Each structure stands twice: as C-alpha cells, then as structure tokens.
Coordinates of C-alpha atoms and ligand atoms in Angstrom, one line a residue:
M1 CA 0.2 -0.2 -0.1
Q2 CA 1.3 3.5 -1.1
R3 CA 1.0 6.8 0.9
L4 CA -0.1 9.2 -1.6
L5 CA -0.3 12.9 -2.0
I6 CA -2.8 14.2 -5.2
D7 CA -1.5 17.1 -7.0
T8 CA -4.6 17.9 -9.2
D9 CA -6.2 20.4 -10.8
P10 CA -9.9 19.4 -10.4
G11 CA -11.0 19.2 -13.4
H12 CA -13.7 16.5 -14.8
D13 CA -11.1 13.2 -15.4
D14 CA -9.1 14.4 -12.1
A15 CA -12.3 13.7 -10.0
I16 CA -12.0 10.7 -10.9
A17 CA -8.4 10.1 -10.6
I18 CA -9.6 11.1 -6.6
F19 CA -12.3 8.9 -6.5
L20 CA -10.0 6.2 -8.0
A21 CA -7.6 6.2 -5.3
L22 CA -10.1 7.1 -2.4
A23 CA -11.8 3.6 -3.8
Y24 CA -8.6 1.1 -3.3
P25 CA -7.2 2.0 0.0
E26 CA -5.6 -1.9 0.0
H27 CA -3.1 0.3 -2.8
C28 CA -3.8 4.0 -2.0
E29 CA -3.8 5.7 1.4
L30 CA -4.3 9.4 0.3
G31 CA -2.7 11.3 2.8
G32 CA -3.9 15.0 1.0
I33 CA -4.7 16.7 -2.2
T34 CA -2.9 19.9 -3.2
T35 CA -4.3 22.1 -6.0
V36 CA -2.9 24.3 -8.6
A37 CA -4.6 25.9 -11.3
G38 CA -4.7 24.8 -14.7
N39 CA -7.8 23.6 -15.8
Q40 CA -9.2 26.1 -13.4
T41 CA -8.5 29.2 -11.0
L42 CA -6.9 28.4 -7.6
D43 CA -10.0 29.3 -6.4
K44 CA -12.3 27.1 -8.2
V45 CA -10.2 23.8 -8.6
T46 CA -9.8 24.2 -4.7
D47 CA -13.2 24.7 -4.0
N48 CA -13.5 21.6 -6.7
A49 CA -11.8 19.3 -4.4
L50 CA -13.0 20.3 -1.4
K51 CA -16.6 19.4 -3.3
L52 CA -16.1 16.5 -3.9
L53 CA -14.2 15.0 -1.3
S54 CA -17.0 16.4 0.3
F55 CA -19.5 14.8 -1.6
V56 CA -18.4 10.9 -0.4
G57 CA -18.0 12.0 3.3
R58 CA -13.6 12.0 2.8
P59 CA -12.4 14.8 5.3
I60 CA -8.6 14.3 3.1
P61 CA -6.0 17.8 4.0
V62 CA -6.3 20.0 1.4
A63 CA -3.6 22.5 0.8
R64 CA -4.0 25.5 -1.6
G65 CA -0.9 26.0 -4.2
A66 CA 0.1 28.3 -7.3
A67 CA -2.1 30.5 -9.0
A68 CA 0.3 30.5 -11.8
P69 CA 2.2 28.9 -13.5
L70 CA 6.9 29.5 -12.4
E71 CA 6.9 31.8 -15.5
R72 CA 4.0 32.3 -17.4
P73 CA -0.1 33.3 -17.3
L74 CA -1.7 31.3 -16.8
A75 CA -4.8 30.7 -19.2
T76 CA -7.1 28.0 -17.9
A77 CA -8.9 25.3 -19.9
S78 CA -12.5 26.6 -19.7
A79 CA -13.9 25.2 -23.2
V80 CA -12.6 21.9 -21.6
H81 CA -13.7 21.8 -18.5
G82 CA -16.8 24.6 -17.9
E83 CA -15.6 28.2 -16.5
S84 CA -16.5 26.0 -12.9
G85 CA -13.6 23.8 -13.2
L86 CA -16.4 21.2 -13.0
G87 CA -18.6 21.8 -15.5
G88 CA -22.2 19.2 -16.4
V89 CA -22.3 19.1 -12.7
E90 CA -23.6 21.5 -8.9
L91 CA -22.5 19.4 -6.3
P92 CA -23.0 20.6 -2.8
K93 CA -21.3 23.3 -1.3
A94 CA -18.1 22.5 0.0
R95 CA -18.6 20.9 4.1
Y96 CA -14.9 21.2 4.7
Q97 CA -12.6 23.6 4.4
P98 CA -8.8 24.4 3.7
V99 CA -5.9 23.4 5.8
P100 CA -4.5 27.0 6.4
E101 CA -0.8 26.1 5.7
P102 CA 0.2 26.2 1.5
A103 CA 0.6 23.5 -0.6
V104 CA 4.3 23.2 0.0
D105 CA 4.4 23.1 3.5
F106 CA 1.6 21.0 3.1
A107 CA 3.9 18.7 1.2
R108 CA 7.3 19.3 3.1
R109 CA 5.4 18.4 6.5
F110 CA 3.2 15.4 4.7
L111 CA 7.0 13.7 3.3
A112 CA 8.6 14.7 6.1
A113 CA 5.7 12.3 8.3
S114 CA 5.4 9.8 6.0
D115 CA 7.3 6.5 7.4
E116 CA 8.3 5.1 3.8
P117 CA 9.4 7.4 0.8
A118 CA 5.7 8.2 -0.5
T119 CA 4.0 8.7 -3.7
I120 CA 3.3 12.0 -5.7
V121 CA 0.2 12.2 -8.5
S122 CA 0.1 15.3 -10.4
I123 CA -2.6 15.1 -12.3
G124 CA -2.1 19.2 -13.3
P125 CA 0.5 21.7 -13.7
Q126 CA 4.0 20.5 -12.0
T127 CA 4.2 23.9 -10.4
N128 CA 3.5 23.1 -7.0
L129 CA 6.1 19.9 -7.4
A130 CA 8.9 22.2 -9.0
L131 CA 8.3 24.6 -6.2
L132 CA 8.6 22.0 -3.4
L133 CA 12.3 20.7 -4.9
R134 CA 13.5 24.5 -5.4
A135 CA 12.6 25.0 -1.8
F136 CA 13.0 21.6 -0.2
P137 CA 15.4 20.1 -2.5
E138 CA 15.6 17.2 0.7
A139 CA 12.4 16.5 -0.3
K140 CA 13.5 14.4 -3.1
Q141 CA 14.8 11.9 -1.1
R142 CA 11.3 11.6 0.7
I143 CA 9.3 10.8 -2.8
G144 CA 9.8 7.3 -3.6
L145 CA 7.5 8.0 -7.0
V146 CA 6.2 10.2 -8.9
S147 CA 3.3 9.3 -11.2
F148 CA 2.3 11.6 -13.4
M149 CA 0.0 12.3 -16.4
G150 CA 1.3 14.6 -18.7
G151 CA 3.3 15.4 -22.3
G152 CA 3.0 12.6 -24.4
I153 CA 5.9 11.7 -27.3
S154 CA 4.0 11.4 -30.9
H155 CA 1.5 14.5 -30.2
G156 CA 0.1 17.4 -28.8
N157 CA -3.6 18.1 -27.2
R158 CA -2.8 21.6 -26.4
T159 CA -0.4 22.2 -29.6
M160 CA 0.1 20.1 -32.7
T161 CA 3.6 19.2 -29.9
A162 CA 2.4 19.6 -26.3
E163 CA -0.3 18.7 -23.8
F164 CA -2.3 20.3 -21.9
N165 CA -0.3 20.0 -18.2
I166 CA 3.4 20.1 -19.3
Y167 CA 2.4 23.3 -21.4
T168 CA 0.6 25.5 -18.9
D169 CA 4.0 24.6 -17.4
P170 CA 6.9 24.3 -19.1
E171 CA 9.4 25.4 -16.6
A172 CA 7.8 23.4 -14.0
A173 CA 7.7 20.0 -15.9
R174 CA 11.6 20.4 -16.3
E175 CA 12.8 20.4 -14.0
V176 CA 10.4 17.6 -12.2
I177 CA 11.8 15.6 -14.8
G178 CA 15.0 16.0 -14.9
S179 CA 15.5 16.1 -11.1
G180 CA 16.6 12.5 -10.6
V181 CA 13.1 11.9 -8.7
S182 CA 11.7 8.5 -10.3
L183 CA 8.6 9.0 -12.9
V184 CA 6.2 7.4 -14.3
M185 CA 4.5 9.1 -17.0
S186 CA 1.2 8.9 -17.9
G187 CA 1.1 11.0 -21.5
L188 CA -1.9 11.4 -24.8
D189 CA -0.2 7.9 -25.9
V190 CA -1.4 5.9 -23.4
T191 CA -4.1 8.1 -22.1
E192 CA -6.2 8.6 -25.3
K193 CA -6.7 4.8 -25.1
A194 CA -8.3 4.9 -21.7
Y195 CA -11.4 5.7 -23.4
I196 CA -15.1 5.3 -21.9
E197 CA -18.1 4.7 -24.7
E198 CA -21.4 5.6 -24.3
R199 CA -22.4 2.4 -23.2
E200 CA -20.1 2.6 -20.7
I201 CA -21.1 6.1 -19.8
D202 CA -25.1 5.3 -20.2
S203 CA -24.6 2.5 -17.4
L204 CA -23.3 4.8 -14.9
K205 CA -26.6 5.9 -14.6
R206 CA -28.2 3.0 -13.5
R207 CA -26.7 2.7 -10.4
G208 CA -25.4 3.9 -6.5
P209 CA -24.8 8.2 -6.2
V210 CA -21.4 8.1 -7.1
S211 CA -21.6 6.3 -10.3
R212 CA -24.2 8.4 -11.3
L213 CA -22.1 11.7 -10.7
V214 CA -18.6 10.7 -12.4
A215 CA -22.0 9.9 -15.5
E216 CA -23.4 12.9 -15.2
L217 CA -19.2 15.0 -15.0
L218 CA -18.9 12.4 -17.6
G219 CA -21.8 13.5 -20.0
F220 CA -20.4 16.9 -20.0
Y221 CA -17.1 15.8 -20.4
A222 CA -18.1 13.4 -24.0
E223 CA -20.2 16.1 -25.1
V224 CA -17.1 18.4 -25.2
Y225 CA -15.1 15.5 -27.2
R226 CA -18.3 14.9 -30.0
S227 CA -18.6 18.6 -30.7
R228 CA -14.8 18.2 -31.5
G229 CA -15.2 15.0 -33.6
L230 CA -14.2 12.7 -31.3
S231 CA -16.2 9.9 -30.0
S232 CA -15.6 8.4 -26.6
P233 CA -13.8 10.8 -23.6
A234 CA -10.3 9.8 -22.7
L235 CA -9.6 9.3 -19.0
H236 CA -6.3 10.8 -18.6
D237 CA -5.7 11.8 -14.9
P238 CA -7.4 8.4 -13.7
C239 CA -4.2 6.6 -15.5
S240 CA -2.1 8.1 -13.4
I241 CA -4.0 6.2 -10.5
A242 CA -4.9 3.2 -11.4
Y243 CA -0.9 2.9 -12.8
L244 CA -0.2 2.2 -9.2
I245 CA -3.3 -0.3 -8.3
R246 CA -2.6 -2.9 -11.5
P247 CA 0.0 -1.5 -13.3
E248 CA 0.1 -4.9 -15.2
L249 CA -2.6 -2.9 -17.2
F250 CA 0.3 -1.0 -18.7
E251 CA 2.6 -1.4 -21.0
A252 CA 5.5 0.9 -20.9
E253 CA 9.1 1.6 -22.5
D254 CA 11.7 3.7 -19.6
M255 CA 12.8 6.5 -21.9
Y256 CA 15.2 9.7 -21.9
I257 CA 12.1 12.7 -21.8
D258 CA 14.2 16.4 -21.9
V259 CA 11.0 19.1 -21.8
E260 CA 11.3 21.9 -24.3
T261 CA 11.0 25.6 -22.7
T262 CA 11.5 28.0 -25.7
G263 CA 10.2 26.5 -29.2
E264 CA 7.4 28.3 -30.9
L265 CA 5.5 25.2 -32.7
T266 CA 7.0 23.3 -29.4
R267 CA 7.6 25.2 -26.3
G268 CA 6.0 22.2 -23.7
M269 CA 7.2 19.5 -26.1
T270 CA 7.8 15.5 -23.6
V271 CA 10.9 15.3 -25.9
A272 CA 12.1 11.2 -25.5
D273 CA 15.2 10.1 -27.2
R274 CA 14.7 6.8 -29.4
R275 CA 17.3 7.2 -31.3
P276 CA 18.6 3.3 -32.4
G277 CA 21.4 2.6 -30.1
R278 CA 22.0 5.9 -29.4
S279 CA 19.5 7.2 -26.2
I280 CA 20.9 9.0 -23.1
D281 CA 20.4 6.8 -20.1
P282 CA 16.3 7.0 -19.5
N283 CA 14.9 9.1 -16.5
V284 CA 11.2 8.2 -17.3
R285 CA 9.2 5.2 -17.4
V286 CA 6.7 6.4 -20.4
L287 CA 3.2 4.0 -20.4
L288 CA 2.5 3.2 -23.9
D289 CA -0.3 1.5 -24.1
V290 CA -3.3 -0.2 -21.1
D291 CA -5.9 -2.9 -21.6
R292 CA -8.8 -0.7 -21.5
H293 CA -11.2 -3.2 -20.8
E294 CA -9.2 -4.0 -17.5
F295 CA -8.9 -0.4 -17.2
V296 CA -13.3 0.5 -17.0
E297 CA -13.9 -2.3 -14.7
L298 CA -11.0 -1.4 -12.1
L299 CA -12.7 2.3 -12.5
F300 CA -16.5 0.3 -12.3
E301 CA -15.5 -2.0 -9.8
G302 CA -14.0 1.4 -7.2
L303 CA -17.0 3.3 -8.0
G304 CA -18.8 0.7 -6.7
R305 CA -17.3 0.4 -3.9
L306 CA -18.0 4.2 -3.3
D307 CA -21.4 4.1 -4.0
R308 CA -22.2 1.5 -1.2
E309 CA -20.0 3.7 1.1
V310 CA -22.2 6.8 0.9
E311 CA -25.9 5.2 0.7
E312 CA -24.3 3.2 3.9
S313 CA -23.8 6.4 5.4
G314 CA -27.1 8.0 3.6
R315 CA -25.2 10.6 2.4
N316 CA -26.1 11.7 -0.8
A317 CA -27.8 8.7 -1.9
Ligands
RIB1 O1 -4.1 17.1 -21.8 C1 -5.3 16.4 -20.1 C2 -4.6 17.0 -18.5 O2 -5.7 18.3 -19.1 C3 -5.7 16.2 -17.9 O3 -4.5 16.5 -16.4 C4 -6.8 17.6 -17.1 O4 -7.5 17.3 -16.4 C5 -6.4 18.7 -18.0 O5 -5.8 19.4 -16.5
CA2 CA1 -5.9 17.5 -14.3

C-alpha cells in the first residue's frame, strides 16, 4: 500500500482519479491533496476538490498551491472543463475547508511524516512540485515515485506538440522531469487509449450516487469531445492512479525525456530520445498502452465501492 499525495486541478478527469484513489485503500492511502491552477483558477479547483471530498464524506486535507505557472500567465481550460472546472454538474456546497498552510509546506510535512518514501500523483501543471523541489531539495529523498499525467511522445492536445499540463507550465515540468526523482508518465500515448464509451457511461446512470455523479461529469466531458469530432472521452488523469493499483494493465518503455520550453511550435513538448542504440540514459517510465477493458472494470469496481459507502452513510443517496 502506497501513501499518496495528489496534486491536482479538478477537472472532470481529476475528479475520477481522486475517486479511484479513494476506492482502493488496500493500494492507496490518500494522505492529502494539493491544488494547482490549471483547468481553472486556484480558487475554483480548490473549491471543486473540497466539494468532491464532501460528496463522498472523506475529510482528506486539502492545501492550496500555485495560482499561476512559474513564469507564464495562466490560461485555463474553460472550453474543456467549463467555467466552474466541473461543468455539467452542480455539487453540494463543500463541508470542508482547506488547511491553512500552503501546498509546498503541506507537501513537505506530508513527506517528512511518511515512514516510507511516498508517492506523489501529479495530474495538473507541475508548478507545485517544482516549487517544492526548489524550496526543499531534501524532499527528493522522501519521494519514492512521481506518477504524473502529462506530455506525450507522438503528439499534443493543447497544441500540435504539447499536452495541456506540460504546456501550461513547461519550466516546472522541465525542473521536475530533470530532478532525478523516479517518474512514471501517463502521456497522451496511453491516456487516449483509456477512453470510455457512451454505453459504459450510460451504465453508470443506473448505479449509486457516486457512479451517477461520474456519469454526469462524463456526459459533459463527452459532449466536449463530440463537438471536436471525437467519439469517446479519454480518462487521462485516472491512468496515473490505475498504474499504482494495477501496473500490469499497462505497457511501458523507459526513455530519456526532456521538455522544450522555448520553441515557437514546440513549447511544452516532451521530447523523447528514441534513437536506435544511442539513447541517453532513461529518466522516465513512459506508459504506451493499456488494457482498456480491464482499466474500465477497475474504475467501475471502485465506483461501486464508493456507491455502497455513500449509500450506507445516508449522504447523497
Ligand atoms: O491533457 C489532459 C490533462 O489536462 C488532464 O490532467 C486534464 O485534467 C487537464 O488538466
Ligand atoms: Ca488534471
């Protein structure tokens, strides 16, 4: 079982990733959440995180992080996640407040208090993580693994070459990926294969309260995809959690990855050294494929667990 800290910008797929981590306590002990501006502003993503945790009755500590990237202005993803960041749903008011300390201090304290090196799941721009490593370089020894959603070695989504999380803060990503911590990358190469079909989304509507909430989230998210001529929405962020629970569902290759920060067409591109016989020593385990059916089964089993928990508690039934 891994002690986890999730750094996130909820975000439809972030919400599902958080639920997945909560659903498998035998694998993931979620000790805290830090929020970062990305999909939406810091205030909105923090409120969304608190609302999601309130919905499932889990008072996991939430610490507010960076309101903007290290060097660039924030450009949110309102077109994908809506003005609230969780477009398509009206969640009940959050019952919890964020902890008073900022994300970097919370993360440092979290890592110091963990008996074993902890796992950080980064599913938004990597601003908080870069600031943590700058302020407390010794934290690196307390991080066993960073499992992050970001990048891609064949194409982007925010631009032709760059994926949104890395594009939003390429300087932060370059510092984290170059820091020497152990990294597993769920880039677009794998996350776009981790899609969910309309019939699968529909089946969630006939289940408990958490499944129904996810069906609503995915209904909005799927509409955005359809408006772009894409049939099934990709569950990007949940890949970073699913890998921790069932790594055998994924195919991976160790590669050397660096991040472009200045290119006019390539800012935020995760550049992989795939030259035959001449690669630089790998620094990232890059996920390239996933057993989609088993991935969806893992998610549905987890949502079922949360459904039963919430129904038995009498909340949101
Ligand atoms: O490109 C997908 C990533 O950008 C996901 O983390 C999604 O939540 C958005 O933040
Ligand atoms: Ca995200």
